[in-house]
CSV table of C-alpha atoms in Angstrom, one decimal:
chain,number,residue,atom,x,y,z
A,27,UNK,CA,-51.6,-21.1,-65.6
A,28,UNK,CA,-51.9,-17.7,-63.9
A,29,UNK,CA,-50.8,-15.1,-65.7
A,30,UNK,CA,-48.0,-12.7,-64.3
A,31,UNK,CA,-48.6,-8.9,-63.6
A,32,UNK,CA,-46.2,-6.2,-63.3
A,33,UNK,CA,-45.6,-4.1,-61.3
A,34,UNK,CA,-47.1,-5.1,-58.1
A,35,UNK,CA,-47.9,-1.6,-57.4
A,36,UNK,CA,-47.2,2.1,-58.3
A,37,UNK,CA,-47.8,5.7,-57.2
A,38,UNK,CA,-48.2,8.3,-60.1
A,39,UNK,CA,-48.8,11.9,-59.6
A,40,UNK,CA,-51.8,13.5,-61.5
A,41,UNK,CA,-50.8,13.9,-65.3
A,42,UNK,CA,-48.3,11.0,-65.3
A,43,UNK,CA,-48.1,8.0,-67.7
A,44,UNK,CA,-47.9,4.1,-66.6
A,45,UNK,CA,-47.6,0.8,-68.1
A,46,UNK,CA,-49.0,-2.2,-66.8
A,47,UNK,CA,-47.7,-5.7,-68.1
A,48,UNK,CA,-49.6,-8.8,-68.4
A,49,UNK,CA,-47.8,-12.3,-69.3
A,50,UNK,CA,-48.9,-15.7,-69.7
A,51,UNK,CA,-46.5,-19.2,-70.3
A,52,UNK,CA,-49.1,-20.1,-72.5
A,53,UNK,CA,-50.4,-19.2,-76.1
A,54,UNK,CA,-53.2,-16.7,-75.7
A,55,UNK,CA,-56.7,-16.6,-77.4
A,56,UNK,CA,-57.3,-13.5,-75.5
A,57,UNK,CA,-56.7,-10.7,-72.8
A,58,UNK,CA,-59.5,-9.1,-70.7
A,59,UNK,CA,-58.4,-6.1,-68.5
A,60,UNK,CA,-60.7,-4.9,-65.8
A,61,UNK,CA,-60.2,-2.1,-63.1
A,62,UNK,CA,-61.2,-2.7,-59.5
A,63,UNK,CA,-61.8,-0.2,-56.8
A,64,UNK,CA,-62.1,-1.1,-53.0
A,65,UNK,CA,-65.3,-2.9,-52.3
A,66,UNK,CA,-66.5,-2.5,-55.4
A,67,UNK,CA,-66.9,-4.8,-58.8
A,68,UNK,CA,-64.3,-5.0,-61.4
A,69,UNK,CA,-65.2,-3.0,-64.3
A,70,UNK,CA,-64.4,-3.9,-67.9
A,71,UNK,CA,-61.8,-1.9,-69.8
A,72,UNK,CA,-60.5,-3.8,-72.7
A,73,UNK,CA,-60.5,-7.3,-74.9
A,74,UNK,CA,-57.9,-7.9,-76.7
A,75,UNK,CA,-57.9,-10.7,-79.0
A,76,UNK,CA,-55.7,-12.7,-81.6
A,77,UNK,CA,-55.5,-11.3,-84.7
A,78,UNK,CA,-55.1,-7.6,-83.9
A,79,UNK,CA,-58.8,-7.0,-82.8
A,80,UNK,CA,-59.6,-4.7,-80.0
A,81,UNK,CA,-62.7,-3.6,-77.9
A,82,UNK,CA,-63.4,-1.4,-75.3
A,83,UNK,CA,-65.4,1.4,-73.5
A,84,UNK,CA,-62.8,4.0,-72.1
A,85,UNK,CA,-59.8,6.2,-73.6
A,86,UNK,CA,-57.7,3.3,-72.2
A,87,UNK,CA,-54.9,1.8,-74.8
A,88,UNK,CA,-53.4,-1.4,-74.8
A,89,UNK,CA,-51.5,-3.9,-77.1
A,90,UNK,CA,-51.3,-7.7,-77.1
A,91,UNK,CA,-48.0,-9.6,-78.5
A,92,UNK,CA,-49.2,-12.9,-79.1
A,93,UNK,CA,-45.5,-14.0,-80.0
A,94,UNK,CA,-44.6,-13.2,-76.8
A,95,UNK,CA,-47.9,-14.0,-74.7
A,96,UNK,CA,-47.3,-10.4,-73.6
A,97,UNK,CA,-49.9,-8.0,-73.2
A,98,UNK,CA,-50.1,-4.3,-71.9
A,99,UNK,CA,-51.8,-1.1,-70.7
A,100,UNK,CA,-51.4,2.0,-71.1
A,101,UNK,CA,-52.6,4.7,-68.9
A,102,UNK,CA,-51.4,8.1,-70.1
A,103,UNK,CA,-52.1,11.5,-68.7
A,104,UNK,CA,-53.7,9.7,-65.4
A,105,UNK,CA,-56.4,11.0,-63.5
A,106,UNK,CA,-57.6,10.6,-59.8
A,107,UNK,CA,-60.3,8.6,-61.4
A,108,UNK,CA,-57.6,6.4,-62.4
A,109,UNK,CA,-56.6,4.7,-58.8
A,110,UNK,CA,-57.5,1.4,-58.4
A,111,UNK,CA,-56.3,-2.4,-58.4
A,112,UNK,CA,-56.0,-3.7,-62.2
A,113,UNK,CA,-55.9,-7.3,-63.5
A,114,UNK,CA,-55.4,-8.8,-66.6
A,115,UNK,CA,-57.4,-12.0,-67.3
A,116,UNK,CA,-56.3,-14.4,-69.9
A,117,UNK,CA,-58.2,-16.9,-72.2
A,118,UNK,CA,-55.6,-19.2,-73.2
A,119,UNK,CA,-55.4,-22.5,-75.8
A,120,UNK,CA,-54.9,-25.0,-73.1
A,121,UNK,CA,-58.5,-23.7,-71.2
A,122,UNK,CA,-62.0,-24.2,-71.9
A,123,UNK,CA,-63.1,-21.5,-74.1
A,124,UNK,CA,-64.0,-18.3,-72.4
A,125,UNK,CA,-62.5,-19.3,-69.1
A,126,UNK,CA,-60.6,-16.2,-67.9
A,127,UNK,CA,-57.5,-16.8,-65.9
A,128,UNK,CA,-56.5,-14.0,-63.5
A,129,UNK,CA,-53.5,-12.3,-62.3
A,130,UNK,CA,-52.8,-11.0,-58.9
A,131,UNK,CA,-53.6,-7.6,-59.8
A,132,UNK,CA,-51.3,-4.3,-60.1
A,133,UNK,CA,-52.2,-2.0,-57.2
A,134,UNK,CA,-52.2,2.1,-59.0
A,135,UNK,CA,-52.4,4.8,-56.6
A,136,UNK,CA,-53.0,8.1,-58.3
A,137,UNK,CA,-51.9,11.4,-56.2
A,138,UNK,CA,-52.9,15.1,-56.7
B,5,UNK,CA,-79.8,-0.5,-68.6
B,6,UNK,CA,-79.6,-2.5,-65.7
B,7,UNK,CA,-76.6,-4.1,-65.2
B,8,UNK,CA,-76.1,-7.0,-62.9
B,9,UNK,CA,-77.3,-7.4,-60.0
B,10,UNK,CA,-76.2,-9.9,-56.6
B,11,UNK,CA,-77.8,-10.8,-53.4
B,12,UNK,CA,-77.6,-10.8,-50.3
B,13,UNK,CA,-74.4,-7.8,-50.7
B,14,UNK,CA,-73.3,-9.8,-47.6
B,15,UNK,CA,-73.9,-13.2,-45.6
B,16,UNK,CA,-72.3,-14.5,-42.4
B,17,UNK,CA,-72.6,-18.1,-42.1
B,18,UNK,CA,-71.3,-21.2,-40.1
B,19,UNK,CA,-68.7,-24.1,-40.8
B,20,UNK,CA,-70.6,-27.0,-42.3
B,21,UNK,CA,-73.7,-24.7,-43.0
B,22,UNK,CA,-75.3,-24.2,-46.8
B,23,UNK,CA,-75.7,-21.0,-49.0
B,24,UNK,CA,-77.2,-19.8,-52.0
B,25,UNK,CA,-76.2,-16.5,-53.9
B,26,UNK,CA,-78.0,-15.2,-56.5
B,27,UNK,CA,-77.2,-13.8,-59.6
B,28,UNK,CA,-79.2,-11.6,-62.5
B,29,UNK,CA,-77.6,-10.5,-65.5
B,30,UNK,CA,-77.0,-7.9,-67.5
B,31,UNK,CA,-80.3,-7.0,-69.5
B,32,UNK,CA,-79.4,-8.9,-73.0
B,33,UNK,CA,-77.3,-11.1,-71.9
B,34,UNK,CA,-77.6,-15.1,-71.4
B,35,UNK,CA,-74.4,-16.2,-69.9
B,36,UNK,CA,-73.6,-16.3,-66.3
B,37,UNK,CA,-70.1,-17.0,-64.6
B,38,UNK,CA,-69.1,-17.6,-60.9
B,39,UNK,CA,-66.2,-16.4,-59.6
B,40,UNK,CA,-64.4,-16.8,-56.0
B,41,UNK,CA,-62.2,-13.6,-55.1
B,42,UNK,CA,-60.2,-13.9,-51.9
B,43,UNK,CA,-58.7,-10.2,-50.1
B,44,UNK,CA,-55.8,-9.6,-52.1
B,45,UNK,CA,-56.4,-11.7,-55.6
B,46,UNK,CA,-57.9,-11.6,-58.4
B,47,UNK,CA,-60.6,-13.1,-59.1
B,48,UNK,CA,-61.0,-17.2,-59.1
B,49,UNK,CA,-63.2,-19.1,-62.1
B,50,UNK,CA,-65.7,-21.5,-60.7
B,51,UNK,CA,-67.9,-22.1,-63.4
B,52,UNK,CA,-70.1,-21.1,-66.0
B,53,UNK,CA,-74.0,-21.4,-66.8
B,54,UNK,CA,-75.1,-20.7,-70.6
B,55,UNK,CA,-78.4,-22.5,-71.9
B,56,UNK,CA,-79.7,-23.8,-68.4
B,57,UNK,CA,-76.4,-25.7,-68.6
B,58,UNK,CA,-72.9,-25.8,-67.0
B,59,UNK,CA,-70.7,-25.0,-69.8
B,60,UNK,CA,-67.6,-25.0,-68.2
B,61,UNK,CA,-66.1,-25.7,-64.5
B,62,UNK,CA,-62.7,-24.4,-62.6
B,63,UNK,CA,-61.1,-25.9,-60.1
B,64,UNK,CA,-63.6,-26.3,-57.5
B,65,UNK,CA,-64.5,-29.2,-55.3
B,66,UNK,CA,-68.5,-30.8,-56.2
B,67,UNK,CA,-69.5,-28.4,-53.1
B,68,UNK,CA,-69.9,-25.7,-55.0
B,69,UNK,CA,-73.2,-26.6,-57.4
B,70,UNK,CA,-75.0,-23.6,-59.3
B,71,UNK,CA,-78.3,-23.3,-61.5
B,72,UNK,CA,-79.9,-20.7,-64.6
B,73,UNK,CA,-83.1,-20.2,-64.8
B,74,UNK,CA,-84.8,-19.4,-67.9
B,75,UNK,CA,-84.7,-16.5,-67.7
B,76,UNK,CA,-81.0,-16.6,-67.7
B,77,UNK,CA,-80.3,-15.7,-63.6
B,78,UNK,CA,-78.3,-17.9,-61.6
B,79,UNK,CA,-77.8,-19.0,-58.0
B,80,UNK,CA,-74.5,-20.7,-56.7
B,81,UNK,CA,-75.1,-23.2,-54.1
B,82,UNK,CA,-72.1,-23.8,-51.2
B,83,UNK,CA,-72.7,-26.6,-49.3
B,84,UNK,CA,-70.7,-27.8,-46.0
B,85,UNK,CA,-68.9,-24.7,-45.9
B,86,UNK,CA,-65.1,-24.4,-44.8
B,87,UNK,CA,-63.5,-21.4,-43.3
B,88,UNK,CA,-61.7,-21.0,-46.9
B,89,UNK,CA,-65.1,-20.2,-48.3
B,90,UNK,CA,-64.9,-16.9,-46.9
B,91,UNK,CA,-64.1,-14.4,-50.1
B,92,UNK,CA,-66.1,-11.7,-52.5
B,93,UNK,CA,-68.1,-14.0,-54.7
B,94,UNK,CA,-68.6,-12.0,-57.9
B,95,UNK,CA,-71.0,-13.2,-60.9
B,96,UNK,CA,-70.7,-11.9,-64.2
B,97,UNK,CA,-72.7,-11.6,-67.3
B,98,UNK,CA,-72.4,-11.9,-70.8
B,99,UNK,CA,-74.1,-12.5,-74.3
B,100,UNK,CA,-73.5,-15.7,-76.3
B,101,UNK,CA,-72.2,-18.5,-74.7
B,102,UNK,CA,-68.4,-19.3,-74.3
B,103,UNK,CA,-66.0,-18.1,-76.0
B,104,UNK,CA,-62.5,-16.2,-75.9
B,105,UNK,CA,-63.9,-12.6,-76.8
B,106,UNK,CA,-66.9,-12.0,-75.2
B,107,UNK,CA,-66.8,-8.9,-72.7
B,108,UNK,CA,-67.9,-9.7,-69.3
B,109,UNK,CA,-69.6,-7.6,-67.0
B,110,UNK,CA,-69.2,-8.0,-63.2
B,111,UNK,CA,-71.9,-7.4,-60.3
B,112,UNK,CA,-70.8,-5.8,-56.9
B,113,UNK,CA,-70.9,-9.4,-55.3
B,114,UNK,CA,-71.4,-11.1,-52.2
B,115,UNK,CA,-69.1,-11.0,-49.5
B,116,UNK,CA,-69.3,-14.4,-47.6
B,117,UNK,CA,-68.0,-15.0,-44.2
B,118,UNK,CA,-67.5,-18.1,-42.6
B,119,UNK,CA,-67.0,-18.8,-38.6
Protein backbone atom coordinates (compact mmCIF):
# COMPACT_ATOMS: atom_id res chain seq x y z
CA UNK A 1 0.00 0.00 0.00
CA UNK A 2 1.44 3.33 -1.19
CA UNK A 3 1.84 5.58 1.32
CA UNK A 4 0.16 9.11 1.18
CA UNK A 5 2.17 12.49 0.97
CA UNK A 6 1.20 15.81 1.82
CA UNK A 7 1.15 18.46 0.45
CA UNK A 8 1.48 17.91 -3.11
CA UNK A 9 3.57 20.84 -3.44
CA UNK A 10 4.68 24.15 -1.74
CA UNK A 11 6.51 27.42 -2.34
CA UNK A 12 8.57 28.78 0.75
CA UNK A 13 10.56 31.97 0.69
CA UNK A 14 14.16 31.72 1.95
CA UNK A 15 14.17 31.40 5.90
CA UNK A 16 10.73 29.83 6.12
CA UNK A 17 9.69 26.54 7.87
CA UNK A 18 7.67 23.46 6.18
CA UNK A 19 6.31 20.23 7.20
CA UNK A 20 5.96 17.40 5.04
CA UNK A 21 3.59 14.47 6.01
CA UNK A 22 3.94 10.89 5.25
CA UNK A 23 1.08 8.17 5.98
CA UNK A 24 0.64 4.72 5.50
CA UNK A 25 -2.82 2.30 6.12
CA UNK A 26 -0.57 -0.05 7.40
CA UNK A 27 1.63 -0.74 10.55
CA UNK A 28 5.11 0.53 9.82
CA UNK A 29 8.52 -1.13 10.54
CA UNK A 30 10.04 1.95 9.05
CA UNK A 31 10.26 5.32 7.19
CA UNK A 32 13.08 6.31 4.66
CA UNK A 33 12.91 9.97 3.42
CA UNK A 34 15.02 10.95 0.44
CA UNK A 35 15.27 14.35 -1.51
CA UNK A 36 15.24 14.40 -5.26
CA UNK A 37 16.43 17.06 -7.56
CA UNK A 38 15.57 17.15 -11.39
CA UNK A 39 17.49 14.63 -13.31
CA UNK A 40 19.37 13.64 -10.56
CA UNK A 41 19.31 10.51 -7.90
CA UNK A 42 17.36 10.69 -4.74
CA UNK A 43 19.51 11.32 -1.85
CA UNK A 44 19.09 9.79 1.59
CA UNK A 45 18.03 12.05 4.43
CA UNK A 46 16.62 10.11 7.23
CA UNK A 47 15.50 6.38 8.68
CA UNK A 48 13.24 6.39 11.03
CA UNK A 49 12.45 3.22 12.66
CA UNK A 50 10.05 1.61 15.39
CA UNK A 51 11.06 2.03 18.67
CA UNK A 52 12.09 5.73 18.59
CA UNK A 53 15.51 5.14 16.67
CA UNK A 54 16.66 7.71 14.25
CA UNK A 55 19.52 8.07 11.59
CA UNK A 56 20.63 10.46 9.28
CA UNK A 57 23.20 12.66 7.50
CA UNK A 58 21.80 16.36 7.39
CA UNK A 59 20.38 19.01 9.96
CA UNK A 60 16.97 17.58 8.75
CA UNK A 61 14.36 16.55 11.72
CA UNK A 62 11.69 14.30 11.53
CA UNK A 63 9.32 12.15 13.79
CA UNK A 64 7.54 8.88 13.26
CA UNK A 65 4.05 8.07 15.14
CA UNK A 66 3.80 4.51 14.83
CA UNK A 67 0.25 4.69 16.51
CA UNK A 68 -0.76 6.60 13.83
CA UNK A 69 1.43 5.22 10.78
CA UNK A 70 2.18 8.92 10.54
CA UNK A 71 5.49 10.23 9.83
CA UNK A 72 7.01 13.74 9.18
CA UNK A 73 9.63 16.25 8.14
CA UNK A 74 10.67 19.13 9.17
CA UNK A 75 12.46 21.61 7.25
CA UNK A 76 13.10 24.79 9.31
CA UNK A 77 14.98 27.90 8.35
CA UNK A 78 14.96 26.57 4.51
CA UNK A 79 17.63 27.21 2.17
CA UNK A 80 17.80 27.40 -1.75
CA UNK A 81 19.63 24.22 -1.37
CA UNK A 82 16.49 23.06 -0.03
CA UNK A 83 14.20 22.86 -3.43
CA UNK A 84 13.57 19.68 -4.61
CA UNK A 85 10.87 16.73 -4.92
CA UNK A 86 10.71 14.73 -1.52
CA UNK A 87 9.36 11.18 -0.90
CA UNK A 88 8.83 9.16 1.98
CA UNK A 89 9.37 5.41 1.56
CA UNK A 90 7.86 3.01 3.91
CA UNK A 91 8.86 -0.56 5.11
CA UNK A 92 5.76 -1.92 6.39
CA UNK A 93 4.66 -5.45 8.35
CA UNK A 94 2.64 -6.75 5.43
CA UNK A 95 5.98 -6.44 2.90
CA UNK A 96 9.05 -8.38 2.55
CA UNK A 97 11.55 -6.98 4.79
CA UNK A 98 13.39 -4.03 3.43
CA UNK A 99 11.09 -3.45 0.60
CA UNK A 100 10.46 0.34 0.55
CA UNK A 101 7.14 1.46 -0.66
CA UNK A 102 7.00 5.05 -2.12
CA UNK A 103 4.80 7.94 -2.15
CA UNK A 104 4.17 10.24 -4.94
CA UNK A 105 6.54 12.76 -3.73
CA UNK A 106 5.90 16.54 -2.30
CA UNK A 107 7.19 18.99 -4.84
CA UNK A 108 9.22 22.12 -2.42
CA UNK A 109 10.13 25.10 -4.30
CA UNK A 110 12.35 27.34 -2.35
CA UNK A 111 12.48 31.25 -3.46
CA UNK A 112 14.95 34.00 -2.64
CA UNK B 1 34.32 6.97 -1.39
CA UNK B 2 32.72 6.00 -4.49
CA UNK B 3 29.37 5.84 -4.40
CA UNK B 4 27.22 4.08 -6.88
CA UNK B 5 27.62 4.02 -10.04
CA UNK B 6 24.98 3.12 -13.45
CA UNK B 7 25.40 2.62 -16.97
CA UNK B 8 24.66 3.51 -19.86
CA UNK B 9 23.23 7.27 -18.17
CA UNK B 10 20.84 6.76 -21.05
CA UNK B 11 19.48 4.00 -23.68
CA UNK B 12 16.95 4.35 -26.53
CA UNK B 13 15.64 1.17 -27.55
CA UNK B 14 12.83 -0.63 -29.63
CA UNK B 15 9.46 -2.42 -28.68
CA UNK B 16 10.09 -6.06 -28.33
CA UNK B 17 13.93 -5.38 -28.11
CA UNK B 18 16.31 -6.60 -24.87
CA UNK B 19 18.41 -4.49 -22.30
CA UNK B 20 20.78 -4.81 -19.71
CA UNK B 21 21.63 -2.01 -17.07
CA UNK B 22 24.33 -2.18 -14.91
CA UNK B 23 24.74 -1.55 -11.46
CA UNK B 24 27.92 -1.08 -8.94
CA UNK B 25 27.53 -0.33 -5.43
CA UNK B 26 28.55 1.71 -2.94
CA UNK B 27 32.09 0.71 -1.82
CA UNK B 28 31.16 -1.56 1.45
CA UNK B 29 28.21 -2.47 0.60
CA UNK B 30 26.62 -6.01 -0.63
CA UNK B 31 23.06 -5.34 -1.38
CA UNK B 32 21.70 -4.21 -4.58
CA UNK B 33 17.99 -3.07 -5.36
CA UNK B 34 16.14 -2.17 -8.67
CA UNK B 35 13.86 0.26 -8.97
CA UNK B 36 11.50 1.60 -11.90
CA UNK B 37 10.71 5.50 -11.59
CA UNK B 38 8.25 6.80 -14.16
CA UNK B 39 8.15 11.20 -14.78
CA UNK B 40 6.15 12.21 -11.95
CA UNK B 41 6.42 9.17 -9.19
CA UNK B 42 8.35 7.95 -7.00
CA UNK B 43 10.26 5.49 -7.26
CA UNK B 44 8.79 1.64 -8.11
CA UNK B 45 10.50 -1.69 -6.24
CA UNK B 46 11.47 -4.31 -8.59
CA UNK B 47 13.67 -6.43 -6.73
CA UNK B 48 16.44 -7.00 -4.76
CA UNK B 49 19.88 -9.00 -5.10
CA UNK B 50 21.94 -9.83 -1.66
CA UNK B 51 24.27 -12.95 -1.70
CA UNK B 52 24.23 -13.64 -5.58
CA UNK B 53 20.58 -14.14 -4.82
CA UNK B 54 17.14 -12.52 -5.38
CA UNK B 55 16.02 -11.81 -1.97
CA UNK B 56 12.98 -10.18 -2.62
CA UNK B 57 10.72 -9.22 -5.84
CA UNK B 58 7.84 -6.31 -6.48
CA UNK B 59 5.36 -6.38 -8.66
CA UNK B 60 6.98 -6.95 -11.92
CA UNK B 61 6.07 -9.28 -14.71
CA UNK B 62 9.13 -12.46 -15.20
CA UNK B 63 10.52 -9.85 -18.07
CA UNK B 64 12.31 -8.04 -15.87
CA UNK B 65 15.30 -10.74 -14.67
CA UNK B 66 18.60 -9.28 -12.83
CA UNK B 67 21.95 -10.87 -11.59
CA UNK B 68 25.08 -9.96 -8.67
CA UNK B 69 28.15 -10.77 -9.33
CA UNK B 70 30.58 -11.60 -6.69
CA UNK B 71 31.65 -8.90 -6.36
CA UNK B 72 28.36 -7.57 -5.40
CA UNK B 73 27.43 -5.41 -8.90
CA UNK B 74 24.29 -6.08 -10.62
CA UNK B 75 22.74 -5.92 -14.03
CA UNK B 76 18.88 -5.82 -14.69
CA UNK B 77 17.88 -7.55 -17.70
CA UNK B 78 14.43 -6.18 -19.72
CA UNK B 79 13.43 -8.38 -22.24
CA UNK B 80 10.55 -7.83 -25.01
CA UNK B 81 10.22 -4.40 -24.04
CA UNK B 82 6.87 -2.41 -23.95
CA UNK B 83 6.36 1.24 -24.47
CA UNK B 84 5.62 1.37 -20.51
CA UNK B 85 9.19 0.37 -19.92
CA UNK B 86 10.19 3.75 -20.66
CA UNK B 87 11.14 5.46 -16.98
CA UNK B 88 14.49 6.39 -14.81
CA UNK B 89 15.70 3.02 -13.70
CA UNK B 90 17.56 3.73 -10.46
CA UNK B 91 19.76 0.98 -8.44
CA UNK B 92 20.61 1.42 -4.99
CA UNK B 93 23.11 0.05 -2.56
CA UNK B 94 23.32 -1.02 0.73
CA UNK B 95 25.18 -3.16 3.45
CA UNK B 96 23.57 -6.30 4.98
CA UNK B 97 20.99 -7.86 3.39
CA UNK B 98 17.22 -7.08 3.88
CA UNK B 99 15.97 -5.52 6.38
CA UNK B 100 13.58 -2.47 7.53
CA UNK B 101 16.51 -0.07 8.62
CA UNK B 102 19.20 -0.25 6.38
CA UNK B 103 20.00 3.24 4.61
CA UNK B 104 19.96 2.97 0.91
CA UNK B 105 22.01 4.86 -1.30
CA UNK B 106 20.78 5.66 -4.95
CA UNK B 107 22.89 6.00 -8.32
CA UNK B 108 21.99 8.75 -10.95
CA UNK B 109 20.19 5.91 -13.12
CA UNK B 110 19.40 5.02 -16.42
CA UNK B 111 16.88 6.75 -18.33
CA UNK B 112 15.28 4.18 -20.81
CA UNK B 113 13.34 5.04 -23.77
CA UNK B 114 11.19 2.85 -25.64
CA UNK B 115 9.78 3.47 -29.45
Amino acid sequence: QQPVQSPQAVILREGEDAVINCSSSKALYSVHWYRQKHGEAPVFLMILLKGGEQKGHEKISASFNEKKQQSSLYLTASQLSYSGTYFCGTVDYGGSQGNLIFGKGTKLSVKP
Amino acid sequence: DAGVTQSPTHLIKTRGQQVTLRCSPKSGHDTVSWYQQALGQGPQFIFQYYEEEERQRGNFPDRFSGHQFPNYSSELNVNALLLGDSALYLCASSLGGPGPGYEQYFGPGTRLTVT
